[in-house]
Amino acid sequence: MPIQVLMPALSPTMEKGNLAKWLKKEGEQIKSGDVIAEIETDKATMEVEATDEGTLGKILIPEGTADVAVNTPIATILADGESAADLAKAPAAPAKQEKAAESAPPAAAKAEARQPKAAPAPQVVAEPDPEVPAGTEMVTQTIREALRDAMAEEMRRDQDVFVMGEEVAEYQGAYKVTQGLLQEFGAKRVIDTPITEHGFAGVGVGAAMTGLKPIVEFMTFNFAMQAIDQIINSAAKTLYMSGGQMGCSIVFRGPNGAAARVAAQHSQDYSSWYSNIPGLKVVAPFSAADYKGLLKAAIRDPNPVIFLENEVLYGHTGQVPKLDDFVIPIGKARIVRAGSHVTIISWSNGMTYALKAADELAKEGIEAEVIDLRTLRPMDTETIVNSVKKTGRAVTVEEGWAQSGVGAEIAARIMENAFDYLDAPVTRVSGKDVPMPYAANLEKLALPSAAEVVEAAKAVCYR
């Protein structure tokens, strides 16, 4: 029977919204997870993902329609074997509602961007991951699903693990990362907090000092600036200052860096800030498998871990090993693409530019070796140095600012450990030295691009 697609809600209080754009046309094939439409209110824009597979049979509400009530049927999906003649059989009330790919909480009035849209992750043939046994079955998951599964698995494994943060429970997470956890683990282990980062981060640190294992979600690491004293002076320094008597096993996680058109106060990349601090471990993955395996490792780690996610990657899909206990060790980089002419080093969303650039460089006969750092502190210097000794050239890619950035640290380590192997100066590609603009065209200019990475790689190869 045909399945109706409902107008979804951006928040529990939303009653209506505008159907801004259809991204699929009638007659197009749809897979589960495909983004089919955009809806918006005065506070946010949201992508709508299909939860069923089939053909988009009929669009019931045209794009540009304003004030569409929540739960109004907006389209019909035909299953395999059904035709337009079956459209009349569609139920008046559908069994499923499509899910929001990116949702913004009303409490923060956080605007999601309409333009530019996050580009799909580059498709490359990566080197085999040493953490995954040969022949392992793989499942396709979005990054938000990989994160959710990592937390759920660790919460089942250890009763001391719990999640706290703004809207992580009743609202299922500002970005739906904690979806389903409240229903499985209850309100004592999935805790909605007031909008006070300094307060609930402190509660989390105190709980960790008593032996519990909190996962503290920040709606964005920009808001974690309110809690910086708790993170640095309490969580990071207490083990040392107590002479090893008091530990703090805690994970601070949430989106870091630029999203899309959320302006300077919601777009800062804090990678270099946290990676500067002794006592913290800092993780910034790119792939779905790494998000899952590294979050599980972070939850088990006896030290405070800063787990930097990226909002534009949440909806990206990837292959995740179907293992009973898939854990990736913190502190190990991964060579995602082998090459011999230049080493490109990045992490998190910077890998998007690095991999696209590697594809373009290959067309010109330049084979780039691409390293995904995955962990910023402790940094895997050995993997970087060994690659540079092979290629003789290095380019770093980051969305944060150049001054005192992670790229500067990488360049210093290459100079200290592989100076005699360099055939060209290490080159950095980074965000521009300006607060993030709100306008879409200026935001695009403020961020790195694959073209800039290509230009830098060709420069160090003297091409």
Short mmCIF file of C-alpha atoms in Angstrom, two decimals, residues 122 256 269 271-272 284-286 310 342-359 361 368-376 379 384 388 393-403 405-411 414 426-432 446-458 460:
data_model
loop_
_atom_site.label_atom_id
_atom_site.label_comp_id
_atom_site.label_asym_id
_atom_site.label_seq_id
_atom_site.Cartn_x
_atom_site.Cartn_y
_atom_site.Cartn_z
CA PRO A 122 33.85 11.90 -1.40
CA ASN A 256 32.17 21.84 16.57
CA ASP A 269 36.33 25.61 15.43
CA SER A 271 40.12 22.03 17.77
CA SER A 272 43.28 23.95 18.62
CA ALA A 284 37.71 14.66 15.82
CA PRO A 285 36.56 11.85 13.48
CA PHE A 286 35.35 11.96 9.88
CA ASN A 310 30.59 18.16 12.87
CA VAL A 342 52.48 14.69 -1.37
CA THR A 343 50.98 14.06 2.09
CA ILE A 344 47.66 15.79 2.87
CA ILE A 345 46.75 15.77 6.58
CA SER A 346 43.34 16.65 7.94
CA TRP A 347 40.54 15.56 10.33
CA SER A 348 36.80 15.95 10.77
CA ASN A 349 35.12 17.89 7.94
CA GLY A 350 38.49 19.01 6.60
CA MET A 351 38.75 15.50 5.17
CA THR A 352 35.98 16.42 2.73
CA TYR A 353 38.26 18.99 1.09
CA ALA A 354 41.32 16.73 1.33
CA LEU A 355 39.70 13.76 -0.40
CA LYS A 356 38.10 15.86 -3.14
CA ALA A 357 41.46 17.51 -3.76
CA ALA A 358 43.18 14.10 -3.94
CA ASP A 359 40.72 13.04 -6.65
CA LEU A 361 45.21 15.86 -8.19
CA ALA A 368 48.35 12.35 -2.75
CA GLU A 369 48.57 10.34 0.45
CA VAL A 370 45.67 11.44 2.66
CA ILE A 371 45.93 11.03 6.43
CA ASP A 372 42.89 11.32 8.67
CA LEU A 373 44.28 12.26 12.09
CA ARG A 374 41.09 11.19 13.91
CA THR A 375 42.71 12.17 17.24
CA LEU A 376 44.26 15.60 17.81
CA MET A 379 48.60 13.24 18.00
CA ILE A 384 52.61 11.76 9.82
CA VAL A 388 56.31 12.75 4.86
CA ARG A 393 55.92 17.19 0.92
CA ALA A 394 53.03 18.04 3.26
CA VAL A 395 49.82 20.08 3.22
CA THR A 396 47.56 20.48 6.26
CA VAL A 397 43.85 21.23 5.94
CA GLU A 398 41.64 22.66 8.70
CA GLU A 399 38.49 24.77 8.95
CA GLY A 400 39.86 26.64 11.95
CA TRP A 401 42.12 29.68 11.80
CA ALA A 402 45.78 29.35 10.86
CA GLN A 403 47.36 31.21 13.79
CA GLY A 405 46.13 26.15 14.74
CA VAL A 406 46.47 22.38 14.62
CA GLY A 407 48.12 22.71 11.23
CA ALA A 408 50.85 24.84 12.81
CA GLU A 409 51.50 22.08 15.35
CA ILE A 410 51.69 19.47 12.60
CA ALA A 411 54.14 21.64 10.64
CA ILE A 414 57.33 17.59 10.72
CA VAL A 426 54.94 22.57 4.72
CA THR A 427 51.86 24.45 3.51
CA ARG A 428 48.69 25.13 5.50
CA VAL A 429 45.17 25.50 4.12
CA SER A 430 42.79 26.91 6.72
CA GLY A 431 39.78 29.05 7.43
CA LYS A 432 40.29 32.74 6.68
CA ALA A 446 35.77 32.12 4.67
CA LEU A 447 36.07 28.33 4.66
CA PRO A 448 38.74 26.25 2.91
CA SER A 449 37.97 24.67 -0.45
CA ALA A 450 39.16 21.66 -2.39
CA ALA A 451 40.52 24.06 -5.00
CA GLU A 452 42.76 25.68 -2.37
CA VAL A 453 44.05 22.28 -1.31
CA VAL A 454 44.79 21.39 -4.95
CA GLU A 455 46.62 24.68 -5.40
CA ALA A 456 48.70 24.12 -2.25
CA ALA A 457 49.57 20.54 -3.21
CA LYS A 458 50.63 21.58 -6.71
CA VAL A 460 54.72 22.06 -2.97
#
